[in-house]
Amino acid sequence: MYLITGSRGQLGRELAKLLPNAILTDSDSLDITNADAVNEFVRNNNVDTIINCAAYTAVDRAEDDEEAAYRVNVTGPENLAKSGARIVHISTDYVFDGTSNIPYTTDDATCPVSAYGRTKRAGEIAVLENAPAAVVIRTAWLYSPYGNNFVKTMRKLGAEKTSINVVYDQIGTPTCAADLAGAIVDILPQIHDGMREVYHFTNEGVCSWYDFACAVMELSKLPCKVNPVPGTAYPTRAIRPAYSVLSKEKIKKDFNITIPHWREALIKCLKQF
């Protein structure tokens, strides 16, 4: 039996569509920071595989409340890993400092520069050290028709304003949540006890937030003009990685997965809006 935690989030909702028989939980129905509650839930529901989409993702707020982020991003995953079930754990590009200029591989040293990144990296370690089988998947720039995300924000602003400013000097790759969910479902049958691997998944290609915003406006047929500005124009509490392109070679090779380009994925996703 599959258990999806964080099922009300972007990825959780896409997974729920692909795994209709999975058990869906959120923070109201299962407190993953409570080890006894996790163990009892897993045992009573015969859960053998957990897909952990639960996370504390308020990146700036985490700078002032790292303890809260730690509970959800480290204690929670550790409890899930110790429950005896296999686990697919979703992580982030924020485990890197963003100083590279070539795509990060899973062999590259991590160096988080924010509280969010530190807790997500510690969560990875907790899962890999404690689960009977663990697959950690780092992703970035996630969007979907659900929840709050960059694409929805740009469409809203594009409908309200004649021009907006978007940073041009943060480089990465958008990820359509539906594509990530599909990859996870392909991987699930191939997980076996003793497996402890880290993978990267985003859509293919590279862009800046400015490029991404321009594509959203163009494909949504919104006349709003997008102006490129440096990240210094929008100082944030937490440091964002300036470069967070992730290499997908390992996940494509190990699981024979084909990944669409980010623009192709965006076109497909926008049809659902």
Short mmCIF file of N, CA and C in Angstrom, two decimals, residues 164-170 208-210 226-234:
data_model
loop_
_atom_site.label_atom_id
_atom_site.label_comp_id
_atom_site.label_asym_id
_atom_site.label_seq_id
_atom_site.Cartn_x
_atom_site.Cartn_y
_atom_site.Cartn_z
N ILE A 164 5.83 44.10 -15.58
CA ILE A 164 6.34 43.61 -14.29
C ILE A 164 7.85 43.43 -14.40
N ASN A 165 8.52 43.40 -13.27
CA ASN A 165 9.96 43.16 -13.21
C ASN A 165 10.22 41.74 -12.69
N VAL A 166 11.12 41.02 -13.36
CA VAL A 166 11.46 39.66 -12.94
C VAL A 166 12.98 39.49 -13.04
N VAL A 167 13.56 38.80 -12.06
CA VAL A 167 15.03 38.68 -12.01
C VAL A 167 15.54 37.82 -13.17
N TYR A 168 16.69 38.25 -13.70
CA TYR A 168 17.28 37.55 -14.84
C TYR A 168 18.55 36.78 -14.47
N ASP A 169 19.04 36.97 -13.24
CA ASP A 169 20.34 36.38 -12.90
C ASP A 169 20.24 35.20 -11.93
N GLN A 170 19.08 34.57 -11.86
CA GLN A 170 18.93 33.28 -11.17
C GLN A 170 18.54 32.26 -12.22
N SER A 208 16.25 31.47 -17.09
CA SER A 208 16.19 32.35 -15.92
C SER A 208 14.73 32.53 -15.54
N TRP A 209 14.49 33.09 -14.36
CA TRP A 209 13.12 33.41 -13.99
C TRP A 209 12.51 34.39 -15.00
N TYR A 210 13.33 35.29 -15.51
CA TYR A 210 12.87 36.24 -16.54
C TYR A 210 12.41 35.49 -17.79
N VAL A 226 7.52 42.09 -19.66
CA VAL A 226 8.38 41.60 -18.59
C VAL A 226 9.74 42.30 -18.70
N ASN A 227 10.14 42.99 -17.64
CA ASN A 227 11.42 43.70 -17.60
C ASN A 227 12.44 42.89 -16.81
N PRO A 228 13.64 42.66 -17.36
CA PRO A 228 14.67 41.93 -16.62
C PRO A 228 15.34 42.83 -15.59
N VAL A 229 15.46 42.34 -14.36
CA VAL A 229 16.13 43.09 -13.30
C VAL A 229 17.06 42.14 -12.54
N PRO A 230 18.12 42.67 -11.92
CA PRO A 230 19.01 41.81 -11.13
C PRO A 230 18.36 41.38 -9.82
N GLY A 231 18.82 40.27 -9.27
CA GLY A 231 18.27 39.77 -8.01
C GLY A 231 18.41 40.77 -6.88
N THR A 232 19.40 41.65 -6.97
CA THR A 232 19.60 42.66 -5.92
C THR A 232 18.42 43.63 -5.83
N ALA A 233 17.62 43.66 -6.87
CA ALA A 233 16.43 44.54 -6.86
C ALA A 233 15.35 43.99 -5.95
N TYR A 234 15.45 42.71 -5.63
CA TYR A 234 14.47 42.07 -4.75
C TYR A 234 15.19 41.31 -3.65
#
